[in-house]
XYZ file of C-alpha atoms in Angstrom:
406
model
C -184.672 122.266 2.709
C -188.326 121.664 3.644
C -188.482 118.557 1.460
C -185.155 117.295 2.703
C -186.240 117.506 6.328
C -189.697 116.046 5.803
C -190.055 112.821 7.724
C -186.971 113.412 9.835
C -189.001 114.022 12.987
C -188.886 110.402 14.096
C -185.101 110.398 14.272
C -183.850 111.042 17.804
C -184.274 108.913 20.898
C -183.021 109.881 24.324
C -180.328 107.567 25.628
C -179.317 107.193 29.275
C -175.648 106.443 29.720
C -174.407 104.998 32.984
C -176.276 103.976 36.122
C -179.864 105.154 36.253
C -181.784 106.551 39.252
C -183.483 104.463 41.925
C -187.031 103.240 41.477
C -188.458 106.199 43.405
C -187.043 108.620 40.839
C -187.547 106.570 37.690
C -190.750 108.273 36.594
C -189.304 111.753 37.079
C -186.157 110.721 35.235
C -188.170 109.422 32.281
C -190.127 112.661 32.200
C -186.883 114.649 32.152
C -185.575 112.463 29.317
C -188.745 113.084 27.355
C -188.466 116.819 27.806
C -184.803 116.755 26.776
C -185.757 114.950 23.564
C -188.656 117.300 22.858
C -186.337 120.264 23.317
C -183.850 118.722 20.873
C -186.663 118.247 18.360
C -187.648 121.893 18.878
C -184.148 122.965 17.803
C -184.467 120.775 14.707
C -187.829 122.318 13.953
C -186.246 125.787 13.656
C -184.477 124.479 10.554
C -181.395 122.765 11.985
C -180.454 119.720 9.940
C -179.068 117.717 12.863
C -177.842 118.023 16.427
C -176.551 116.036 19.361
C -176.704 117.009 23.045
C -175.535 115.488 26.299
C -176.287 116.411 29.910
C -174.567 115.279 33.078
C -176.346 115.581 36.410
C -174.975 116.086 39.919
C -174.584 112.329 40.369
C -172.537 112.022 37.179
C -175.286 110.345 35.133
C -175.264 111.145 31.409
C -178.272 111.542 29.168
C -177.751 112.003 25.431
C -180.259 113.054 22.784
C -180.097 113.709 19.087
C -182.459 114.935 16.415
C -182.500 115.397 12.664
C -180.007 113.689 10.376
C -176.243 113.536 9.975
C -176.515 114.349 6.268
C -179.427 115.511 4.130
C -178.643 112.842 1.539
C -179.356 110.079 4.063
C -181.476 109.244 7.074
C -178.809 108.273 9.580
C -178.998 110.206 12.867
C -176.072 112.184 14.234
C -173.773 109.877 16.221
C -174.026 110.405 19.985
C -170.228 110.799 20.121
C -169.914 112.945 16.996
C -166.962 115.291 16.747
C -167.575 118.977 16.067
C -165.750 122.268 15.891
C -166.309 124.039 19.211
C -165.382 127.411 17.684
C -165.008 130.151 20.286
C -165.380 127.675 23.141
C -161.662 127.288 22.422
C -161.210 130.637 24.177
C -162.109 129.113 27.530
C -159.319 126.553 27.135
C -156.800 129.272 26.275
C -157.944 131.428 29.198
C -157.382 128.487 31.565
C -153.826 128.067 30.273
C -153.134 131.786 30.702
C -154.506 131.765 34.249
C -152.460 128.696 35.142
C -149.387 130.640 33.997
C -150.549 133.539 36.177
C -150.815 131.177 39.141
C -147.271 130.001 38.459
C -145.959 133.567 38.281
C -144.943 133.331 34.614
C -147.604 135.819 33.531
C -149.487 138.584 35.317
C -152.906 139.891 34.361
C -151.481 143.421 34.299
C -148.758 142.482 31.787
C -149.176 144.522 28.617
C -149.191 143.237 25.078
C -146.237 145.489 24.313
C -144.156 143.847 27.054
C -144.572 140.397 25.538
C -145.060 141.238 21.855
C -143.170 144.476 21.139
C -144.493 146.381 18.141
C -147.138 143.786 17.217
C -150.116 145.993 18.134
C -149.462 149.412 16.658
C -150.564 151.748 13.882
C -153.961 153.293 13.130
C -154.301 154.359 16.751
C -153.639 150.885 18.155
C -151.286 150.761 21.141
C -150.163 147.509 22.748
C -148.828 149.371 25.781
C -152.424 150.280 26.700
C -153.730 146.695 26.568
C -153.180 144.126 29.313
C -153.598 140.372 29.401
C -156.759 140.945 31.437
C -158.144 143.186 28.677
C -157.486 140.446 26.121
C -159.096 137.674 28.143
C -162.102 139.843 29.020
C -162.642 141.464 25.593
C -162.158 144.948 27.040
C -159.193 145.842 24.802
C -161.125 147.799 22.197
C -159.262 145.982 19.399
C -161.004 145.421 16.079
C -161.998 141.856 15.231
C -159.888 140.494 12.388
C -162.829 138.373 11.229
C -164.772 141.582 10.580
C -162.003 142.595 8.201
C -162.142 139.207 6.463
C -165.925 138.862 6.267
C -167.239 142.369 6.864
C -168.297 142.724 3.249
C -171.480 140.651 2.710
C -170.320 140.053 -0.864
C -167.573 137.792 0.502
C -170.071 135.578 2.326
C -170.981 133.319 -0.585
C -170.671 129.584 -1.241
C -168.140 130.353 -3.952
C -166.073 132.555 -1.671
C -166.151 129.957 1.074
C -164.964 127.158 -1.230
C -162.180 129.296 -2.608
C -160.768 130.110 0.822
C -161.647 127.082 2.939
C -158.106 125.623 2.841
C -156.346 128.950 3.331
C -154.368 129.102 6.566
C -153.181 132.388 8.089
C -150.564 132.837 10.766
C -151.556 134.411 14.063
C -149.370 137.392 13.220
C -151.209 137.855 9.915
C -154.550 137.853 11.732
C -153.366 140.533 14.169
C -152.066 142.575 11.239
C -155.529 142.428 9.654
C -157.113 143.731 12.862
C -154.692 146.624 13.210
C -155.564 147.948 9.765
C -158.544 149.409 11.611
C -158.496 151.823 14.554
C -159.543 150.477 17.951
C -162.989 151.134 19.328
C -161.249 152.655 22.350
C -157.958 152.567 24.226
C -158.069 151.399 27.857
C -157.035 153.969 30.437
C -153.280 154.538 30.328
C -152.924 154.508 34.137
C -155.146 151.507 34.845
C -155.957 149.627 31.616
C -157.093 146.531 33.520
C -159.944 148.501 35.075
C -161.627 148.933 31.681
C -165.272 147.822 31.661
C -166.236 148.677 28.084
C -166.771 145.331 26.363
C -166.711 144.273 22.734
C -166.166 140.734 21.536
C -163.084 140.400 19.328
C -161.377 137.223 18.152
C -158.166 139.240 17.881
C -157.919 139.276 21.672
C -157.430 135.518 21.851
C -155.074 135.402 18.899
C -152.865 137.739 20.941
C -153.414 135.718 24.128
C -152.238 132.624 22.261
C -149.148 134.458 21.038
C -148.359 135.579 24.602
C -148.716 131.997 25.862
C -146.290 130.883 23.178
C -143.788 133.640 24.021
C -144.013 132.947 27.765
C -143.629 129.163 27.524
C -141.583 128.660 24.369
C -144.219 126.180 23.181
C -147.102 126.356 20.699
C -150.389 127.248 22.363
C -151.716 123.857 21.224
C -149.036 122.053 23.233
C -149.889 124.005 26.374
C -153.611 123.250 25.982
C -152.825 119.580 25.488
C -150.333 119.257 28.350
C -152.300 121.315 30.862
C -155.922 120.409 30.081
C -156.577 117.719 27.484
C -154.122 115.107 28.751
C -154.608 115.587 32.526
C -158.401 115.397 32.186
C -158.275 112.413 29.821
C -160.196 114.249 27.093
C -159.498 111.571 24.516
C -161.790 113.135 21.911
C -160.568 116.721 22.139
C -157.844 117.971 19.818
C -156.341 121.026 18.181
C -156.542 120.918 14.385
C -153.741 123.255 13.290
C -154.048 123.831 9.546
C -156.188 120.737 8.918
C -159.567 121.437 7.332
C -160.964 118.048 8.356
C -163.032 116.851 11.317
C -162.558 113.255 12.575
C -165.261 110.651 12.154
C -167.907 110.202 13.351
C -169.236 113.647 12.615
C -172.124 115.210 10.702
C -172.282 117.431 7.657
C -171.987 121.076 8.660
C -174.402 123.204 6.635
C -174.427 126.977 6.133
C -177.052 129.125 4.500
C -175.358 132.173 2.990
C -177.065 135.552 2.479
C -179.281 135.674 -0.562
C -179.128 131.915 -1.157
C -181.961 129.431 -0.745
C -179.782 126.327 -0.664
C -177.755 124.979 2.215
C -174.021 124.702 1.498
C -171.839 121.916 2.846
C -169.189 123.802 4.851
C -167.742 120.817 6.722
C -164.214 121.344 5.409
C -162.641 124.566 6.615
C -159.357 125.624 8.190
C -159.999 127.218 11.589
C -157.014 126.419 13.741
C -156.223 129.357 16.030
C -156.472 129.989 19.790
C -159.681 131.896 19.102
C -161.520 128.877 17.692
C -159.401 125.900 16.641
C -160.436 122.987 18.892
C -162.551 119.971 17.912
C -164.304 118.018 20.670
C -167.413 116.031 21.652
C -170.293 116.775 23.998
C -168.921 114.194 26.457
C -165.509 115.875 26.653
C -167.017 119.352 26.866
C -169.037 118.334 29.908
C -165.915 116.921 31.538
C -163.948 120.095 30.827
C -166.585 122.494 32.149
C -167.140 120.560 35.359
C -163.398 120.322 36.015
C -163.142 124.070 35.486
C -165.949 125.028 37.845
C -165.096 122.524 40.604
C -161.533 123.825 40.917
C -159.680 120.951 39.274
C -158.026 123.153 36.655
C -157.427 126.412 38.512
C -156.491 127.478 42.053
C -159.260 129.315 43.909
C -157.690 132.742 43.340
C -157.460 132.344 39.573
C -160.937 130.804 39.322
C -162.267 133.839 41.191
C -160.455 136.114 38.740
C -161.927 134.180 35.844
C -165.411 134.717 37.282
C -164.950 138.461 37.846
C -167.184 139.946 35.171
C -168.120 143.057 33.231
C -171.462 143.664 31.492
C -171.616 141.888 28.121
C -175.129 142.588 26.801
C -176.171 140.266 24.015
C -173.667 137.525 24.822
C -175.504 134.200 24.717
C -178.702 135.975 23.711
C -179.039 137.682 27.115
C -179.117 141.412 27.816
C -178.029 140.580 31.378
C -174.974 138.533 30.393
C -171.622 139.277 31.972
C -168.173 138.271 30.714
C -165.286 137.117 32.871
C -161.918 135.868 31.657
C -162.762 133.439 28.870
C -166.163 132.499 30.224
C -169.505 134.258 30.573
C -172.452 134.244 32.959
C -176.146 134.694 32.266
C -179.372 134.190 34.183
C -181.262 130.957 33.575
C -184.753 130.032 34.649
C -184.569 127.552 37.490
C -180.898 128.167 38.279
C -180.813 130.622 41.193
C -177.119 131.364 40.626
C -177.438 131.442 36.847
C -175.157 129.446 34.538
C -171.654 129.844 33.159
C -171.210 129.372 29.422
C -169.394 130.515 26.325
C -170.491 129.211 22.930
C -168.866 129.095 19.547
C -169.885 129.307 15.906
C -167.971 127.988 12.923
C -169.079 127.625 9.329
C -171.880 125.101 9.648
C -171.543 124.291 13.352
C -172.848 125.893 16.550
C -171.429 124.812 19.917
C -173.271 125.752 23.100
C -172.922 124.616 26.689
C -173.802 125.540 30.271
C -172.464 124.557 33.669
C -173.705 125.416 37.146
C -171.357 127.527 39.306
C -170.525 124.525 41.507
C -169.747 122.341 38.484
C -172.267 119.686 39.541
C -174.507 119.851 36.472
C -173.672 120.638 32.862
C -174.865 120.187 29.314
C -173.381 120.625 25.849
C -174.892 120.636 22.378
C -173.595 120.672 18.814
C -175.929 121.931 16.088
C -174.756 121.293 12.541
C -176.388 124.291 10.872
C -175.559 127.991 10.789
C -177.319 130.685 8.834
C -176.310 134.135 7.679
C -179.420 134.604 5.582
C -182.088 135.368 8.161
C -181.385 136.914 11.575
C -184.859 136.071 12.852
C -184.430 132.351 12.121
C -180.907 132.448 13.560
C -182.293 133.887 16.798
C -185.058 131.274 16.916
C -182.507 128.484 16.591
C -180.330 130.087 19.256
C -183.244 130.550 21.659
C -184.371 126.942 21.233
C -180.813 125.697 21.771
C -180.326 127.697 24.961
C -183.731 126.586 26.270
C -182.702 122.962 25.726
C -179.603 123.505 27.868
C -181.325 125.446 30.626
C -184.218 123.012 30.936
C -181.950 120.017 31.381
C -179.557 121.663 33.873
C -181.835 123.891 35.961
C -184.606 122.927 38.351
C -187.654 125.199 38.056
C -188.002 127.286 41.233
C -189.667 130.500 40.121
C -186.815 132.523 41.610
C -184.695 134.884 39.511
C -181.021 134.282 38.870
C -178.524 136.566 40.576
C -175.302 137.713 38.876
C -171.951 136.760 40.369
C -170.552 139.063 43.033
């Protein structure tokens, strides 16, 4: 890997897209561009093979940067409009759909899983009558994560195991069944399950949320995401992939380092098509989506307020002070007095991260085409550098601490 990345440092030039600032702000703007590029290079220097990032300021001006290479066998940079798997950022899209259905009166946050999906969550101490839609969207259900069942044994995390299963598609019902082979971490209070504040991230929650959307509308969750978000916002480079293992071009090779292996494995092809992580997008579209969410375009004020009602979620986004709402999280950020809203998603070989200010006026998104399961310390260094890149480009240094949402 060291030899492959040698000499890559020169790849990556900041690009301003759209109308630039007036003459009085040109020097400051150039300085900000330079910092954005240096931060992108810092992510590359943690061992990431390639990345692309885009920021949009309060005036709607875009700045895009990239660093590293699109493939270790060549020297081409990652395309500024490269597609990537957004992973768990998909959950924010699904939460928006669910909350739109709440606004329309089709769903209620206090609806239980058992009401909509009788008998689906049961056995081994699991009880769908004790879990509400709010619990699912907020990760306060206590349900086991089906991905822990699939990949909990480190022996399964190998290049050979990945290649053998990369085209295997599972139904949403099969994924829930995997999760319910394990007992829950807890059961929410029988009298007021929606008041639960114990938090544990579980992909199973959004598999069930997707199934409830389908039951309530009579349509696949993908159709509802398309009709309610993608099409109205004109997100022409955002799509649900279903059982396809492919990512549209242009993209970059997604590399994974598996435990106990020195080499990087090409993990670009992989089926990952559920409501917990099945959307492919671009940094441009992700900025558009996040801003439309925070400025009230996608949700009425009441539902947006519900989405931003949080419980402690220590460790989310690398922050011990993080809080999780309904499909979106908050954390403090240096220079942003009100902190930033975010989510983040990881797929085999791709990390998606983004931030948006509470008023939706500034945002940034990044795709990093390298994940690692071999070294937690290096993983955390890459994560920290990625989050610093986002915070630096969105927040204005003020020296004041961020305050959590009310």
